[in-house]
Amino acid sequence: MTWWPELYDDLLADVLLEGTTDVDETVRFLVEQLRLTPRACVFDQCCGTGRLSIPLARWGAQVIGVEQAARYVERARAAAGDTDARFDVGDAFEYVPDRACHGAINWWTSFGYLPDDDANVRMLRRAFEALAPGGRFALDYPNVPNLYATFRPHDITRRGDITMLRESRLDLARGLLLKHWTFITDKQRSERDSTLRLYTPDRLAELFASVGFVELQLFGGVDGAPLSFDRPRCIIVGVRP
Ligand SMILES: C[S@@+](CC[C@H](N)C(=O)[O-])C[C@H]1O[C@@H](n2cnc3c(N)ncnc32)[C@H](O)[C@@H]1O
């Protein structure tokens, strides 16, 4: 059932994770919402290739990232230069940084990868444990009501010589989004599958509260707009009391 080690490779990073345009706005949002001050320690849970960790470290945070894909950690370390960003290969269901952090993030749908809620919630618990009292955690996730309303069963992305096809299916009875991914380059074709448990915003808030987060706030994007039906993303921020 652990499909993610197979999905997240260099091809996916090159076509999807690199070259995103909202990084500066995301960093501004996180600095404000996590109440970061320079030298604050930030835990980046499921940090990928360091897409956000490194700009956060350039801003002045001390970042600790954990990521299951050893290759992504290699890429993050190479890109980090002399910034104060440290990356560990590890399992975010288990990993807690060795120092208490002021802020923590879980970004771009890195949560909900198992169909079982009790299993998924372990990742939220690790984020809670990563924080000092008063620390804040922000999680970025699809806005499920909007996803249902705008659902597209197919999409194609091309970057350089890589074509990525995604065929998506909703399992409404189990609240799952099932995707079949095909990557095509001039040298190879590879296929993988993914499963995402779809949590509505109210259910996400319940899960946050169940591990102890308080003062929950929901946003519709990194522009800080309130969550609404027409927004594709749901960002939830909670505080460890
Ligand atoms: C969609 S990517 C987002 C990466 C990063 N948060 C960003 O915003 O660029 C999801 C990442 O979560 C990582 N991941 C998924 N499950 C994980 C786990 N149990 N432990 C550590 N990393 C995990 C994947 O390997 C992948 O790099």
PDB file of C-alpha atoms and ligand atoms in Angstrom, residues 4 8 12 16-17 44-52 66-69 72 90-93 106-110 113 123, ligand 1:
ATOM      1  CA  TRP A   4       4.918   6.845  -2.688  1.00  0.00           C
ATOM      2  CA  TYR A   8       8.491  10.187  -6.283  1.00  0.00           C
ATOM      3  CA  LEU A  12       8.278  13.486 -11.196  1.00  0.00           C
ATOM      4  CA  LEU A  16       6.089  18.707 -11.204  1.00  0.00           C
ATOM      5  CA  LEU A  17       8.133  19.927  -8.243  1.00  0.00           C
ATOM      6  CA  ASP A  44       9.483  20.829   6.749  1.00  0.00           C
ATOM      7  CA  GLN A  45       7.650  17.495   6.894  1.00  0.00           C
ATOM      8  CA  CYS A  46       7.847  15.678   3.513  1.00  0.00           C
ATOM      9  CA  CYS A  47      10.159  18.384   2.144  1.00  0.00           C
ATOM     10  CA  GLY A  48      10.668  16.884  -1.342  1.00  0.00           C
ATOM     11  CA  THR A  49      13.635  18.483  -3.110  1.00  0.00           C
ATOM     12  CA  GLY A  50      13.702  21.427  -0.689  1.00  0.00           C
ATOM     13  CA  ARG A  51      11.465  23.587  -2.908  1.00  0.00           C
ATOM     14  CA  LEU A  52      10.263  25.558   0.151  1.00  0.00           C
ATOM     15  CA  VAL A  66      12.508  15.135   6.319  1.00  0.00           C
ATOM     16  CA  GLU A  67      11.826  13.248   3.132  1.00  0.00           C
ATOM     17  CA  GLN A  68      11.460   9.553   2.314  1.00  0.00           C
ATOM     18  CA  ALA A  69      13.106   9.775  -1.135  1.00  0.00           C
ATOM     19  CA  TYR A  72      15.293  14.138  -3.244  1.00  0.00           C
ATOM     20  CA  GLY A  90      13.191   9.454   7.002  1.00  0.00           C
ATOM     21  CA  ASP A  91       9.591   8.420   7.317  1.00  0.00           C
ATOM     22  CA  ALA A  92       7.326  11.314   8.298  1.00  0.00           C
ATOM     23  CA  PHE A  93       4.967   8.876  10.036  1.00  0.00           C
ATOM     24  CA  ASN A 106       3.424  19.927   5.407  1.00  0.00           C
ATOM     25  CA  TRP A 107       3.018  21.290   1.895  1.00  0.00           C
ATOM     26  CA  TRP A 108       1.475  20.451  -1.458  1.00  0.00           C
ATOM     27  CA  THR A 109      -0.579  17.373  -0.594  1.00  0.00           C
ATOM     28  CA  SER A 110       2.012  15.398   1.318  1.00  0.00           C
ATOM     29  CA  TYR A 113      -1.592   8.910   1.484  1.00  0.00           C
ATOM     30  CA  MET A 123       1.876  12.319  10.570  1.00  0.00           C
TER      31      MET A 123
HETATM   32  C1  LIG B   1       3.825  16.389  -3.638  1.00  0.00           C
HETATM   33  S1  LIG B   1       5.411  16.217  -2.941  1.00  0.00           S
HETATM   34  C2  LIG B   1       5.586  17.753  -2.091  1.00  0.00           C
HETATM   35  C3  LIG B   1       7.008  18.045  -1.677  1.00  0.00           C
HETATM   36  C4  LIG B   1       7.227  19.346  -0.904  1.00  0.00           C
HETATM   37  N1  LIG B   1       6.433  19.384   0.306  1.00  0.00           N
HETATM   38  C5  LIG B   1       6.922  20.556  -1.781  1.00  0.00           C
HETATM   39  O1  LIG B   1       6.023  21.341  -1.450  1.00  0.00           O
HETATM   40  O2  LIG B   1       7.606  20.719  -2.791  1.00  0.00           O
HETATM   41  C6  LIG B   1       5.162  15.048  -1.636  1.00  0.00           C
HETATM   42  C7  LIG B   1       6.450  14.625  -0.975  1.00  0.00           C
HETATM   43  O3  LIG B   1       6.162  13.897   0.227  1.00  0.00           O
HETATM   44  C8  LIG B   1       7.115  12.855   0.351  1.00  0.00           C
HETATM   45  N2  LIG B   1       6.562  11.843   1.258  1.00  0.00           N
HETATM   46  C9  LIG B   1       5.412  11.177   1.107  1.00  0.00           C
HETATM   47  N3  LIG B   1       5.206  10.328   2.130  1.00  0.00           N
HETATM   48  C10 LIG B   1       6.273  10.471   2.968  1.00  0.00           C
HETATM   49  C11 LIG B   1       6.639   9.886   4.200  1.00  0.00           C
HETATM   50  N4  LIG B   1       5.879   8.963   4.800  1.00  0.00           N
HETATM   51  N5  LIG B   1       7.784  10.272   4.787  1.00  0.00           N
HETATM   52  C12 LIG B   1       8.579  11.206   4.194  1.00  0.00           C
HETATM   53  N6  LIG B   1       8.289  11.795   3.016  1.00  0.00           N
HETATM   54  C13 LIG B   1       7.141  11.443   2.412  1.00  0.00           C
HETATM   55  C14 LIG B   1       7.270  12.380  -1.081  1.00  0.00           C
HETATM   56  O4  LIG B   1       8.417  11.588  -1.272  1.00  0.00           O
HETATM   57  C15 LIG B   1       7.306  13.703  -1.832  1.00  0.00           C
HETATM   58  O5  LIG B   1       8.610  14.216  -1.928  1.00  0.00           O
END
